[in-house]
Amino acid sequence: MEPDPRPSLAVWKFASCDGCQLTLLDCEDELLPLTDRVRITHFLEMSSAEDSREPATLAGTGPYDLSLVDGSITTAEDVRRVHHIRRISRRLVTIGACATAGGIQALRNFADVEEFRAAVYADPEYIATLDTSTPISAHVPVDFELRGCPIDRGQLLEVITAFLAGRKPNISSHSVCFQCKRRGTTCITVAQGIPCLGPVTHAGCGALCPAYGRGCYGCFGPMAQPNLEAMVRELRHDGMTERDIVRVFRTFNAASPEYGPVPELATQQAPEPPAEEEPR
C-alpha cells in the first residue's frame, strides 16, 4: 500500500471551552474539500471512538505536519504534554484566547488559587493544578498565534491553507477600528461616549459589537503595539474608574503580556480630587 501523500493535521485540547475546535467543525462546506488536501490524523473533538482519551503521558506518536493547539496550560501534566506535542509537530499554531493569552481562566493569576480550590471543591486535596494559567508560547516555541474568543472561521481556514502552501498566513494585525471604518460603522466612542477597546484590540471579529451599539470588549486580544496610555486616558474620559479599567482588560486575554502596564497606567492617570474651597 502506497503511503498517503497528504500532509497530516492534528488538533489538541488543553484548558478551554472547546469553542475554537468547534469553529473548525463548523466549516461544513469547506471541511470536506479540505480533507482532500490534508489528512486529519488526531482530532478528539470529531472522533466517534467510545474511548478516545489521550494517554496521560503521550499525545499521539506523530510526526504531524501541522498541529493546532487549543487551550491554556493549567496543570503539570499539561506542561509535559505540550512539550511532547511540540517535539512531534513540524509546525505548531495556537488557536484562540486560551492558547494565545491564558484565557478567562487566567484570572487565577491575580488571586489565591488555594482559596478558589477550597471554595469550589469538597475535597480540594485531590485537585492538582498550577497557580497560573499560561499561554502555550510560555512553554514551547509557537509558529503562529491565531487570536479570538472564539477564533474566526475565515482566519482559521487561511492559516491552515497558508501552512499547507508553505507561506505566511495573511492575517492583518491592525485594530478593530479599521474594521469599523470598512463596514461604515460610526465610532460609538466619538458619537455616544461609549467606552470601547477597539483602538487596542486585534481585528478579526468584523467589528461586530460596535455595529450593534456596544463597545468592543477585546475578545481578540491586543493588536500589535497597542497604545495603552492613550486608551486608558480615553476610558477615563468616558467615565470609567481605575477598578473598571483594570477589569475590562482582564477578561478573555487576561494574561496577555501587552496588557501588563494597564494597572499602573490606570493608577497614574487617576483624576485628582477637586480641591476644597477655603471658607470665607
Short mmCIF file of C-alpha atoms in Angstrom, two decimals:
data_model
loop_
_atom_site.label_atom_id
_atom_site.label_comp_id
_atom_site.label_asym_id
_atom_site.label_seq_id
_atom_site.Cartn_x
_atom_site.Cartn_y
_atom_site.Cartn_z
CA MET A 1 0.00 0.00 0.00
CA GLU A 2 1.40 3.37 -1.02
CA PRO A 3 1.86 5.97 1.74
CA ASP A 4 -0.68 8.79 1.90
CA PRO A 5 0.99 11.86 0.31
CA ARG A 6 -1.28 14.35 2.07
CA PRO A 7 0.21 16.39 4.94
CA SER A 8 -1.04 15.43 8.38
CA LEU A 9 -3.07 17.69 10.67
CA ALA A 10 -3.57 17.24 14.42
CA VAL A 11 -5.81 19.23 16.78
CA TRP A 12 -5.04 19.26 20.51
CA LYS A 13 -7.00 20.44 23.54
CA PHE A 14 -5.83 21.87 26.84
CA ALA A 15 -7.84 24.04 29.29
CA SER A 16 -10.60 25.60 27.19
CA CYS A 17 -14.31 25.54 26.40
CA ASP A 18 -13.69 23.78 23.02
CA GLY A 19 -15.28 26.69 21.13
CA CYS A 20 -12.26 27.17 18.88
CA GLN A 21 -12.24 23.48 17.94
CA LEU A 22 -15.94 23.73 17.16
CA THR A 23 -15.12 26.60 14.80
CA LEU A 24 -13.18 24.12 12.68
CA LEU A 25 -16.09 21.67 12.75
CA ASP A 26 -18.44 24.49 11.76
CA CYS A 27 -16.54 24.84 8.47
CA GLU A 28 -19.05 22.44 6.95
CA ASP A 29 -18.79 23.49 3.31
CA GLU A 30 -15.02 23.91 3.47
CA LEU A 31 -14.15 20.92 5.66
CA LEU A 32 -14.80 18.18 3.11
CA PRO A 33 -12.70 19.79 0.34
CA LEU A 34 -10.01 20.39 2.96
CA THR A 35 -9.80 16.68 3.70
CA ASP A 36 -8.86 16.11 0.06
CA ARG A 37 -5.67 18.05 0.70
CA VAL A 38 -4.89 17.23 4.32
CA ARG A 39 -5.07 14.09 6.42
CA ILE A 40 -6.65 14.76 9.83
CA THR A 41 -4.91 12.19 11.99
CA HIS A 42 -5.69 13.39 15.51
CA PHE A 43 -8.80 15.37 16.50
CA LEU A 44 -10.66 14.04 19.54
CA GLU A 45 -13.49 16.56 19.20
CA MET A 46 -14.56 14.94 15.92
CA SER A 47 -13.79 11.36 16.91
CA SER A 48 -16.60 8.81 17.24
CA ALA A 49 -14.50 6.38 19.26
CA GLU A 50 -16.03 5.47 22.61
CA ASP A 51 -12.70 5.75 24.41
CA SER A 52 -10.76 8.48 22.66
CA ARG A 53 -8.99 9.84 25.70
CA GLU A 54 -5.33 10.65 25.24
CA PRO A 55 -2.82 8.67 27.31
CA ALA A 56 -1.67 10.55 30.38
CA THR A 57 1.95 10.74 29.28
CA LEU A 58 1.65 10.77 25.49
CA ALA A 59 -0.37 12.69 22.95
CA GLY A 60 -0.03 10.62 19.83
CA THR A 61 3.13 9.46 18.14
CA GLY A 62 3.31 11.73 15.10
CA PRO A 63 5.06 13.23 13.39
CA TYR A 64 2.45 15.78 12.35
CA ASP A 65 2.98 18.39 9.65
CA LEU A 66 0.67 20.89 11.37
CA SER A 67 -0.67 20.91 14.92
CA LEU A 68 -3.44 23.25 16.03
CA VAL A 69 -3.40 23.72 19.80
CA ASP A 70 -6.43 24.98 21.73
CA GLY A 71 -6.42 25.84 25.43
CA SER A 72 -4.06 27.08 28.12
CA ILE A 73 -1.59 25.33 30.41
CA THR A 74 -3.05 24.84 33.90
CA THR A 75 -1.51 21.60 35.24
CA ALA A 76 1.92 20.00 35.46
CA GLU A 77 0.68 17.26 33.14
CA ASP A 78 -0.23 19.93 30.59
CA VAL A 79 3.37 21.14 30.64
CA ARG A 80 4.71 17.66 29.92
CA ARG A 81 2.15 17.02 27.20
CA VAL A 82 2.68 20.29 25.33
CA HIS A 83 6.43 19.64 25.16
CA HIS A 84 5.71 16.23 23.67
CA ILE A 85 3.33 17.75 21.11
CA ARG A 86 5.95 20.31 20.14
CA ARG A 87 8.53 17.57 19.55
CA ILE A 88 6.25 15.61 17.21
CA SER A 89 4.93 18.65 15.28
CA ARG A 90 6.73 20.25 12.36
CA ARG A 91 4.56 23.37 12.69
CA LEU A 92 2.56 24.37 15.76
CA VAL A 93 -0.19 27.00 15.67
CA THR A 94 -2.07 28.13 18.76
CA ILE A 95 -5.75 28.97 18.26
CA GLY A 96 -7.92 31.13 20.48
CA ALA A 97 -7.55 33.36 23.53
CA CYS A 98 -6.87 30.46 25.89
CA ALA A 99 -3.92 29.18 23.87
CA THR A 100 -2.54 32.62 22.99
CA ALA A 101 -3.18 34.54 26.23
CA GLY A 102 -4.23 32.16 29.01
CA GLY A 103 -7.98 32.66 28.54
CA ILE A 104 -10.59 33.73 31.07
CA GLN A 105 -9.14 31.14 33.45
CA ALA A 106 -6.02 33.32 33.71
CA LEU A 107 -7.95 35.42 36.23
CA ARG A 108 -6.47 32.96 38.72
CA ASN A 109 -3.11 34.62 38.05
CA PHE A 110 -4.26 37.64 40.07
CA ALA A 111 -5.78 35.76 43.02
CA ASP A 112 -5.16 32.95 45.50
CA VAL A 113 -5.78 29.62 43.77
CA GLU A 114 -5.89 27.81 47.11
CA GLU A 115 -8.89 29.89 48.16
CA PHE A 116 -10.65 29.05 44.90
CA ARG A 117 -9.90 25.36 45.28
CA ALA A 118 -11.19 25.26 48.86
CA ALA A 119 -14.36 27.17 47.96
CA VAL A 120 -15.27 25.15 44.86
CA TYR A 121 -14.31 21.56 45.65
CA ALA A 122 -15.47 19.41 48.54
CA ASP A 123 -12.12 17.59 48.58
CA PRO A 124 -9.60 20.15 47.29
CA GLU A 125 -6.65 17.93 48.18
CA TYR A 126 -7.45 15.79 45.13
CA ILE A 127 -7.26 18.72 42.71
CA ALA A 128 -3.85 19.10 41.07
CA THR A 129 -3.48 22.47 39.40
CA LEU A 130 -0.93 25.18 38.83
CA ASP A 131 -1.21 28.62 40.38
CA THR A 132 -1.39 30.20 36.94
CA SER A 133 -3.00 29.71 33.54
CA THR A 134 -0.47 30.47 30.83
CA PRO A 135 -0.42 30.53 27.01
CA ILE A 136 1.27 27.79 25.02
CA SER A 137 4.04 30.17 23.95
CA ALA A 138 5.17 30.45 27.58
CA HIS A 139 6.30 26.82 27.38
CA VAL A 140 7.25 25.92 23.79
CA PRO A 141 8.09 27.74 20.54
CA VAL A 142 4.99 28.60 18.51
CA ASP A 143 4.99 29.15 14.74
CA PHE A 144 1.85 31.29 14.63
CA GLU A 145 -0.82 32.60 17.02
CA LEU A 146 -4.43 32.91 15.86
CA ARG A 147 -6.35 35.11 18.27
CA GLY A 148 -10.03 35.32 19.18
CA CYS A 149 -12.66 34.00 21.57
CA PRO A 150 -13.67 32.15 19.58
CA ILE A 151 -11.44 32.35 16.52
CA ASP A 152 -12.78 33.49 13.16
CA ARG A 153 -13.58 30.70 10.72
CA GLY A 154 -12.18 32.54 7.72
CA GLN A 155 -8.92 33.27 9.51
CA LEU A 156 -8.62 29.64 10.60
CA LEU A 157 -9.00 28.39 7.04
CA GLU A 158 -6.45 30.96 5.87
CA VAL A 159 -3.93 29.73 8.45
CA ILE A 160 -4.38 26.07 7.50
CA THR A 161 -4.21 26.86 3.78
CA ALA A 162 -1.12 29.04 4.23
CA PHE A 163 0.83 26.40 6.10
CA LEU A 164 -0.14 23.74 3.57
CA ALA A 165 1.13 26.05 0.81
CA GLY A 166 4.31 26.88 2.69
CA ARG A 167 3.62 30.61 3.01
CA LYS A 168 2.96 33.08 5.81
CA PRO A 169 -0.73 33.43 6.80
CA ASN A 170 -2.31 36.62 5.52
CA ILE A 171 -3.78 37.75 8.84
CA SER A 172 -3.89 41.51 9.40
CA SER A 173 -2.52 42.90 12.67
CA HIS A 174 -4.47 46.16 12.69
CA SER A 175 -7.15 47.14 15.20
CA VAL A 176 -10.92 46.74 15.30
CA CYS A 177 -11.22 50.46 14.46
CA PHE A 178 -10.05 49.64 10.94
CA GLN A 179 -12.87 47.14 10.55
CA CYS A 180 -15.41 49.67 11.85
CA LYS A 181 -14.34 52.09 9.14
CA ARG A 182 -14.50 49.41 6.45
CA ARG A 183 -18.08 48.49 7.32
CA GLY A 184 -19.13 52.13 7.70
CA THR A 185 -19.83 51.98 11.43
CA THR A 186 -19.84 55.34 13.19
CA CYS A 187 -17.40 55.43 16.10
CA ILE A 188 -19.54 54.84 19.17
CA THR A 189 -16.96 56.46 21.44
CA VAL A 190 -16.90 59.70 19.45
CA ALA A 191 -20.64 59.78 18.75
CA GLN A 192 -22.04 58.42 22.01
CA GLY A 193 -19.22 58.40 24.55
CA ILE A 194 -19.40 54.62 24.95
CA PRO A 195 -16.16 53.04 26.26
CA CYS A 196 -14.64 50.79 23.60
CA LEU A 197 -11.42 48.74 23.41
CA GLY A 198 -11.45 48.76 19.61
CA PRO A 199 -8.36 51.00 19.27
CA VAL A 200 -6.12 48.43 21.01
CA THR A 201 -7.85 45.17 20.02
CA HIS A 202 -6.68 42.86 17.24
CA ALA A 203 -9.02 42.78 14.24
CA GLY A 204 -10.80 39.59 13.25
CA CYS A 205 -14.33 39.81 14.60
CA GLY A 206 -15.60 42.11 11.87
CA ALA A 207 -16.28 44.85 14.45
CA LEU A 208 -19.46 43.05 15.43
CA CYS A 209 -20.13 44.71 18.79
CA PRO A 210 -19.71 48.35 17.70
CA ALA A 211 -22.03 47.64 14.77
CA TYR A 212 -24.77 46.92 17.33
CA GLY A 213 -24.02 49.89 19.56
CA ARG A 214 -21.85 48.11 22.10
CA GLY A 215 -18.23 48.90 22.88
CA CYS A 216 -15.61 46.34 21.88
CA TYR A 217 -14.55 44.30 24.91
CA GLY A 218 -11.36 42.89 23.45
CA CYS A 219 -12.14 39.23 22.76
CA PHE A 220 -9.48 39.10 20.01
CA GLY A 221 -6.74 40.29 22.32
CA PRO A 222 -4.19 43.06 21.84
CA MET A 223 -3.26 44.38 18.43
CA ALA A 224 0.39 44.82 17.51
CA GLN A 225 1.93 47.56 19.69
CA PRO A 226 -1.27 48.83 21.35
CA ASN A 227 -1.20 52.42 22.61
CA LEU A 228 -2.38 51.61 26.12
CA GLU A 229 -1.55 55.00 27.57
CA ALA A 230 -3.91 56.75 25.15
CA MET A 231 -6.52 54.00 25.59
CA VAL A 232 -6.55 54.30 29.38
CA ARG A 233 -6.78 58.07 29.11
CA GLU A 234 -9.80 57.75 26.81
CA LEU A 235 -11.50 55.25 29.12
CA ARG A 236 -11.03 57.72 31.96
CA HIS A 237 -12.59 60.41 29.81
CA ASP A 238 -15.56 58.11 29.16
CA GLY A 239 -16.20 57.81 32.89
CA MET A 240 -14.51 54.55 33.86
CA THR A 241 -12.84 54.23 37.26
CA GLU A 242 -9.42 52.73 37.90
CA ARG A 243 -11.05 49.46 39.00
CA ASP A 244 -13.28 49.36 35.92
CA ILE A 245 -10.34 49.90 33.59
CA VAL A 246 -8.33 47.05 35.10
CA ARG A 247 -11.34 44.73 34.98
CA VAL A 248 -12.18 45.48 31.34
CA PHE A 249 -8.71 44.33 30.30
CA ARG A 250 -8.84 41.21 32.47
CA THR A 251 -11.32 39.12 30.56
CA PHE A 252 -10.62 36.71 27.71
CA ASN A 253 -6.98 37.76 27.36
CA ALA A 254 -6.15 38.45 30.99
CA ALA A 255 -2.61 37.06 30.79
CA SER A 256 -1.57 38.98 27.66
CA PRO A 257 1.84 40.49 28.44
CA GLU A 258 0.85 43.52 26.36
CA TYR A 259 -1.77 44.36 28.99
CA GLY A 260 0.69 44.20 31.87
CA PRO A 261 1.13 48.01 32.20
CA VAL A 262 -2.63 48.67 32.46
CA PRO A 263 -2.96 48.70 36.30
CA GLU A 264 -0.08 51.14 36.67
CA LEU A 265 -1.38 53.34 33.86
CA ALA A 266 -4.85 53.38 35.40
CA THR A 267 -3.37 54.48 38.72
CA GLN A 268 -1.14 57.15 37.19
CA GLN A 269 -3.98 58.64 35.21
CA ALA A 270 -6.45 58.68 38.08
CA PRO A 271 -8.05 62.13 38.26
CA GLU A 272 -7.12 64.20 41.27
CA PRO A 273 -9.98 65.03 43.64
CA PRO A 274 -11.16 68.64 43.42
CA ALA A 275 -9.51 70.96 45.90
CA GLU A 276 -11.71 72.03 48.77
CA GLU A 277 -12.54 75.70 48.86
CA GLU A 278 -11.35 77.57 51.89
CA PRO A 279 -14.17 79.03 53.99
CA ARG A 280 -14.59 82.74 53.53
#
